[in-house]
Each structure stands twice: as structure tokens, then as C-alpha cells.
CSV table of C-alpha atoms in Angstrom, one decimal:
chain,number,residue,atom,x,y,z
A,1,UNK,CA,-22.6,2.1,2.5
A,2,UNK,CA,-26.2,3.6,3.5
A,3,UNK,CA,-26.0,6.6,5.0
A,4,UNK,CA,-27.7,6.4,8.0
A,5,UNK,CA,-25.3,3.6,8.8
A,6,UNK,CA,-23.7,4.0,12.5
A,7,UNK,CA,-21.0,6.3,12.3
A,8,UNK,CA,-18.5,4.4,13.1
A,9,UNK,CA,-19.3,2.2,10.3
A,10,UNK,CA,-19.5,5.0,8.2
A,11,UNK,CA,-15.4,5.9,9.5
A,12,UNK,CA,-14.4,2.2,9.0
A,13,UNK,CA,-15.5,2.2,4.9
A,14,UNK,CA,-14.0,6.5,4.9
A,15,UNK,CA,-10.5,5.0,5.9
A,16,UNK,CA,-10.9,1.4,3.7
A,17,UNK,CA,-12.1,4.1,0.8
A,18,UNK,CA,-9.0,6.3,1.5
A,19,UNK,CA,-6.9,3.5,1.8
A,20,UNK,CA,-7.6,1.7,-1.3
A,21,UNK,CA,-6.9,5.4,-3.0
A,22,UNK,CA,-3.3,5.8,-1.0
A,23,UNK,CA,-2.3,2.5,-2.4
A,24,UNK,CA,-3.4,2.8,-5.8
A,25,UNK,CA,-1.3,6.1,-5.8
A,26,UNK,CA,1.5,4.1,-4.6
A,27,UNK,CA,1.4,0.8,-6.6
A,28,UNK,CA,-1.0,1.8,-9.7
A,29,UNK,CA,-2.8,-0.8,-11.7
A,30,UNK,CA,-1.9,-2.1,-15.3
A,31,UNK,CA,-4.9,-0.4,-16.9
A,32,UNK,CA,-6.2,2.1,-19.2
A,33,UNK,CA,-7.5,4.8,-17.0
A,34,UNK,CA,-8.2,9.0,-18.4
A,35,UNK,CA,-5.6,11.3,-18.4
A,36,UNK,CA,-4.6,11.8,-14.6
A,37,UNK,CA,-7.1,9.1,-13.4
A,38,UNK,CA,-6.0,6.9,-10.7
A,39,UNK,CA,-8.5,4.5,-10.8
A,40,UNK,CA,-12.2,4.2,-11.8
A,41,UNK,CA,-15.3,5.2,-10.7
A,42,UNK,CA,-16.9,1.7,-11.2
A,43,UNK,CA,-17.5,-1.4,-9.1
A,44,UNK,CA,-13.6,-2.1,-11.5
A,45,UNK,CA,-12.0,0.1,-8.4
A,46,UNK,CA,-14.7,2.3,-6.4
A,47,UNK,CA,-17.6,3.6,-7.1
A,48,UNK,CA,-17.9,7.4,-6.8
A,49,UNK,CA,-20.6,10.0,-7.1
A,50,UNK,CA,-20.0,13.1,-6.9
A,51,UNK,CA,-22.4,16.0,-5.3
A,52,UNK,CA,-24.5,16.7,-8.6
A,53,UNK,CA,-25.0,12.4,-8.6
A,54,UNK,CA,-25.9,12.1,-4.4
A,55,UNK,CA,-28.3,15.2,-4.9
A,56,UNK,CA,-30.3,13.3,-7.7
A,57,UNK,CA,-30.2,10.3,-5.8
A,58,UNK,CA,-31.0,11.4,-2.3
A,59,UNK,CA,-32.9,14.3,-3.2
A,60,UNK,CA,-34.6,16.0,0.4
A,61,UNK,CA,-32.4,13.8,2.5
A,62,UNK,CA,-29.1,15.1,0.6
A,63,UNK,CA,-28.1,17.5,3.6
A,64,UNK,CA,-28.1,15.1,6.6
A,65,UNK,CA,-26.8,12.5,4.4
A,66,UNK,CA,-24.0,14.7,2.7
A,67,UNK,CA,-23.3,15.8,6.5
A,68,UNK,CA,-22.9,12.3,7.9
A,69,UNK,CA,-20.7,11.0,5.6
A,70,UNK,CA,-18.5,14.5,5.6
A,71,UNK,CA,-18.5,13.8,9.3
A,72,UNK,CA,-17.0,10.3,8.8
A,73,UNK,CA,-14.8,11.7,6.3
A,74,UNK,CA,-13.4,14.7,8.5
A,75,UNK,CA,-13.0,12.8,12.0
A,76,UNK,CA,-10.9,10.0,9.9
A,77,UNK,CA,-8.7,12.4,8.6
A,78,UNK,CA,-5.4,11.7,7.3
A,79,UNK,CA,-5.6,7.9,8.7
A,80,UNK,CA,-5.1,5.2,6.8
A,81,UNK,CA,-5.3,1.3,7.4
A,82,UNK,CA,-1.4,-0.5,6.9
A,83,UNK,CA,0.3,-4.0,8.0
A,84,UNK,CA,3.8,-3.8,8.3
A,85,UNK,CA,4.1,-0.1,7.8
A,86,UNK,CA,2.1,-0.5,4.0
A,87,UNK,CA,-1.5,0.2,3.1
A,88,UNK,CA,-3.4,-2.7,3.5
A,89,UNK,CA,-5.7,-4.1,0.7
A,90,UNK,CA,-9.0,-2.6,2.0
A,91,UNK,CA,-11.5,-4.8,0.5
A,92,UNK,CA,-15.0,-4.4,1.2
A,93,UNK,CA,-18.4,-6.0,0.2
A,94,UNK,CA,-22.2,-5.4,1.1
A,95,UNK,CA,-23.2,-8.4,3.2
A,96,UNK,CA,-21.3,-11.8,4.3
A,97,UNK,CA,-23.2,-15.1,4.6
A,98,UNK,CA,-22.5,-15.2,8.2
A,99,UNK,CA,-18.5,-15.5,7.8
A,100,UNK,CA,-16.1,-13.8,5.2
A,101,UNK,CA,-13.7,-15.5,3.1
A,102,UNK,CA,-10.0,-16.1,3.0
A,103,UNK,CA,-8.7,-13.9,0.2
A,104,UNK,CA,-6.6,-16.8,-1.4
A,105,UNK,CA,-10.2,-19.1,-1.7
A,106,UNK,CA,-11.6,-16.3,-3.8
A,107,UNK,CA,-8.8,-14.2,-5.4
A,108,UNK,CA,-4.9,-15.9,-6.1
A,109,UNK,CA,-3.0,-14.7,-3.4
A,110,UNK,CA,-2.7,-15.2,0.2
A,111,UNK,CA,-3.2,-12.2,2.5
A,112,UNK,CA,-2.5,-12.4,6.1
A,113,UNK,CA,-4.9,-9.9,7.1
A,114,UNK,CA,-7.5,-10.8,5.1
A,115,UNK,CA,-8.7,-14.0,6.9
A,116,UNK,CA,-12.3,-15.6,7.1
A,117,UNK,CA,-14.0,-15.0,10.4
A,118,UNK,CA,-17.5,-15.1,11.9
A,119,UNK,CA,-19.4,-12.1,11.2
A,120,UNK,CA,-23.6,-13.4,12.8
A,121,UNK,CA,-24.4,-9.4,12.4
A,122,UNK,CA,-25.0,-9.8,8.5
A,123,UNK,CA,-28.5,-12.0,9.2
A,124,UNK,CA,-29.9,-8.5,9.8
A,125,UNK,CA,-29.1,-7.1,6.2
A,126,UNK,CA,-32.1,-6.9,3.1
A,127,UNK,CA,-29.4,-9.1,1.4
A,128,UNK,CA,-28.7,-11.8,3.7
A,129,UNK,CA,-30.9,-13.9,1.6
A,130,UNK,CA,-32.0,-13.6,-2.4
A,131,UNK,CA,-33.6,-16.1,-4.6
A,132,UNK,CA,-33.6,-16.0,-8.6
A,133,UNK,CA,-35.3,-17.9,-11.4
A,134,UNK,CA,-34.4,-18.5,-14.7
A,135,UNK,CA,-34.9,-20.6,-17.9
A,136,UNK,CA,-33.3,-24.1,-17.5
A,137,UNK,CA,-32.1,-23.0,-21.4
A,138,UNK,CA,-30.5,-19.8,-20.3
A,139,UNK,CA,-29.1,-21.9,-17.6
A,140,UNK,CA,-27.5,-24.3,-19.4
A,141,UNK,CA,-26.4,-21.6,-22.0
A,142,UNK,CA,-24.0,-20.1,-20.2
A,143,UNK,CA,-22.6,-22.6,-18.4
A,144,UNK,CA,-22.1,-25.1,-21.2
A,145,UNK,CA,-24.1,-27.5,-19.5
A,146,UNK,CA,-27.0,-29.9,-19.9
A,147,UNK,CA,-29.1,-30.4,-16.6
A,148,UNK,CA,-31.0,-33.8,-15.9
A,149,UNK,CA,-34.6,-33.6,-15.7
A,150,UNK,CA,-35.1,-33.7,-11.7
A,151,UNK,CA,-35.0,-31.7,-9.2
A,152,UNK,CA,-31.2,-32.0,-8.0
A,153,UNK,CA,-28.9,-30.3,-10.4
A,154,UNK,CA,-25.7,-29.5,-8.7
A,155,UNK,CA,-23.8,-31.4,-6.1
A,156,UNK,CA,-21.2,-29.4,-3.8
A,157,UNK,CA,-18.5,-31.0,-3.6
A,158,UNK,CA,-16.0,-28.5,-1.8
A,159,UNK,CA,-16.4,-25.5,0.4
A,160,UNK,CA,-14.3,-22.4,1.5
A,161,UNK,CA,-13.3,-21.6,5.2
A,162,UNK,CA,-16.3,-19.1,4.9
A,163,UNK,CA,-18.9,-21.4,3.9
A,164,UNK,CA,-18.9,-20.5,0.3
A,165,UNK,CA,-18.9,-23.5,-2.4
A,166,UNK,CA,-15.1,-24.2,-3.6
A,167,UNK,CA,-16.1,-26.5,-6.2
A,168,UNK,CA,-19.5,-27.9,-7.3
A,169,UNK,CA,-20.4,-30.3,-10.2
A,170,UNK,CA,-23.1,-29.3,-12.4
A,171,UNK,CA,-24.7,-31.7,-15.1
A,172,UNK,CA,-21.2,-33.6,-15.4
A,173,UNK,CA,-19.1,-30.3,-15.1
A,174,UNK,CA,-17.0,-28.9,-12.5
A,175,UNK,CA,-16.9,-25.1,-11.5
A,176,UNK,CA,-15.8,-22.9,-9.0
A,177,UNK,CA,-18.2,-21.3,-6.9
A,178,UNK,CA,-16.7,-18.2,-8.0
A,179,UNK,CA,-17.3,-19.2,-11.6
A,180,UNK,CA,-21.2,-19.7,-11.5
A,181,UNK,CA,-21.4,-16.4,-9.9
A,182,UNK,CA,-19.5,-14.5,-12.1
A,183,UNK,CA,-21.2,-17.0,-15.3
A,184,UNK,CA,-24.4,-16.1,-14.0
A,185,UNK,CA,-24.3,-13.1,-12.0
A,186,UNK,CA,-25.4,-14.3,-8.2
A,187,UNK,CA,-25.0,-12.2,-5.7
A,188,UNK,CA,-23.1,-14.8,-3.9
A,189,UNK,CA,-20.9,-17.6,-4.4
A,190,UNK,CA,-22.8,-19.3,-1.3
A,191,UNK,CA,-25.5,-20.4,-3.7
A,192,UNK,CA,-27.9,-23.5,-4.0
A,193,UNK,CA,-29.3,-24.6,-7.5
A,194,UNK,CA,-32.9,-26.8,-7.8
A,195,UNK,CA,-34.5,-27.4,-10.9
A,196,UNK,CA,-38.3,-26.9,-11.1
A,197,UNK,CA,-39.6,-28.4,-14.4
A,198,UNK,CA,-38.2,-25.3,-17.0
A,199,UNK,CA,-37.3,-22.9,-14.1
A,200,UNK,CA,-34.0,-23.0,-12.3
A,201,UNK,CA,-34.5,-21.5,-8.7
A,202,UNK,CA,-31.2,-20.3,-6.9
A,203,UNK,CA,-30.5,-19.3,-3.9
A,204,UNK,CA,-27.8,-17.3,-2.4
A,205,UNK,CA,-26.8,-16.7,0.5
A,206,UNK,CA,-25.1,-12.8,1.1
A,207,UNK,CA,-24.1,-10.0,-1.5
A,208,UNK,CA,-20.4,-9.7,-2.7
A,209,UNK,CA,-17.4,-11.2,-3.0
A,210,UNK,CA,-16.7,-12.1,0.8
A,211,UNK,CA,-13.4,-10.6,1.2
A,212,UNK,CA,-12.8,-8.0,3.8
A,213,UNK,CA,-15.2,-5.7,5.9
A,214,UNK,CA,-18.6,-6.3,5.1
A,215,UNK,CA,-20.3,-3.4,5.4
A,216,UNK,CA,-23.7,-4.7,7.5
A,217,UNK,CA,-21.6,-6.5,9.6
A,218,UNK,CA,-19.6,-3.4,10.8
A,219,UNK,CA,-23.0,-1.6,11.1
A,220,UNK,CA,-23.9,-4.6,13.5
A,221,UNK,CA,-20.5,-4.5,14.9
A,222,UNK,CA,-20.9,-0.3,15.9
A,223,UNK,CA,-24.3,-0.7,17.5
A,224,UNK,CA,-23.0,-3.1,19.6
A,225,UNK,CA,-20.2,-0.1,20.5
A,226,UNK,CA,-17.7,-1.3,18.8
């Protein structure tokens, strides 16, 4: 989450952070990790950098920065988010497509706290909205799929409670929306596909998985005062 976020966005994604830590510590996952590790320092678990890492990458701002987030870090102390007395699953993702997502119409199981709701303050992000080309052959590569020569290529044929596609067809084949974005890395699984003579254009529609807090929309949701 930027740092000059609102701060209480900044303490919502310090106690989802601390959260997904506490209950790794408690439950951990099937995985090889280092000696000692609890999870990763990747997008696999959380990405971490430590103070060597934010210096190089914020360089002059690195004080105030550093400072804001410690500030988040400190006034959160020792809380953590839990339903029924357990630490919650404290998904987060950049930016939603206006709504997030149900957990069970993007991962397996059903989470009762983890339900798709409206979330308008997202229009506002840098990521609301991307577009990509690529080769119709690099297209149809990695999808195992042969595209007819117009411009309509896909057909929706499902979507989630969040907007996102549940199942689209795709020159014959079906796929999850989940499954062209993981197939061809999209920021989204809200996505359109057009084909302009050897180009395919597609555009999607927010950044990350859906499920959880999105982090621009709880930087729209603090300067509102909440």
C-alpha cells in the first residue's frame, strides 16, 4: 500500500498484514519455506522489504514514509482481525472493479466474511482501468486456442457476484475467468478480449484477485472518515 495512503488505510492493511502472520503461525502452510521461515516474502504469502530494500526504493522520501507506516504499525499494536474468536483470512488486493468477489467464485471454499460488496471508491485508482495488446499467435499459444478472424473473440457466458467473468468461451473453448488471467497474466479477471487484425486488445477492469480489502478502496473509504 502507497505510503501516503490515509492512515487509517495504512492501520487497516498493518492489522490484515499482522493477521495473515498470526495465522500462518497458528495453521502453517504445506510448503517448503528456509529454516525458521514462516512464510515467504513473495506475492506466494507477502511481500516484504526490509529497511536496506524501502531506502533504495524510496530514497529522499524514506523518513516520512518509514515514519508513516511505523505509525500505522505502532497505533495497531497487538490487534488482530478474527471471526469467531480465530484470525480471519486477511486477503487483500490493489484495486476492485467497482465490487469485490465472493471468496468461493475465485478460490474453493466458502468464507463468511469474505463476501462481494460494492466498493465505487476504486474508480479513483491508476489501476481501475488497463489495456494490453498482444500477438493473436501468442494468444492462441497459451490458451490452446484458435481465434476466428473478426473482431469478436470471446463470448461471456457467466459472471461472479462481483462482476468478474465466471465462465467465457473462447474460439470453441471454455475457461474460467480466473484461468485466462492466470494463462495470460491480466491484471483482472474482469477482462474484455477484441481481436484487431494480428493484435489482440484486452481490457481489464481492476488489479488483483478481488478478494478482501482492496486497498484504494479503503484509501477512499478513510478520506471519507471512515
Amino acid at each position: 500500500m502507497p505510503a501516503d495512503f490515509e492512515l487509517e488505510a495504512l492501520k487497516a492493511q498493518a492489522m490484515a498484514a499482522r493477521t495473515y502472520i498470526v495465522k500462518q503461525l497458528l495453521s502453517p502452510a504445506e510448503i517448503n519455506l528456509p529454516e525458521e521461515a514462516v512464510v515467504t516474502d513473495t506475492v506466494h504469502h507477502q511481500v516484504y522489504n526490509n529497511e536496506d530494500d524501502l531506502k533504495e526504493l524510496w530514497g529522499k522520501e524514506f523518513n516520512w514514509k518509514y515514519d508513516r507506516i511505523l505509525q500505522a504499525v505502532t497505533e495497531t499494536k497487538g490487534q488482530i482481525l478474527t471471526y469467531e474468536g480465530e484470525p480471519i483470512t486477511a486477503s487483500f488486493f490493489s484495486t476492485s472493479n467497482g465490487f469485490t468477489e465472493n471468496s468461493e467464485e475465485y478460490w474453493e471454499n466458502e468464507v463468511p466474511y469474505l463476501k462481494s460488496v460494492q466498493s465505487p471508491w476504486d474508480e479513483n485508482s491508476p489501476k481501475f482501468v488497463s489495456t494490453e495488446k498482444m500477438p493473436v499467435q501468442t494468444f492462441e499459444e497459451r490458451l490452446n486456442v484458435k481465434l476466428p478472424n473478426e473482431e469478436t473473440v470471446a463470448n461471456v457466458v457467466k459472471r461472479t457476484a462481483g462482476k468478474r467473468i465466471a465462465e467465457i468461451e473462447i474460439g470453441g473453448k471454455t475457461f474460467t475467468g480466473r484461468d485466462v488471467r492466470e494463462e495470460l497474466d491480466l491484471n483482472s479477471s474482469d477482462f474484455s478480449v477484441t481481436r484487431n487484425g494480428n493484435e489482440v486488445i484486452i481490457e481489464t477492469k481492476g488489479y488483483g484477485h478481488g478478494v478482501g480489502m482492496r486497498q484504494y478502496g479503503a484509501h477512499g473509504m478513510a478520506l471519507e472518515g471512515k
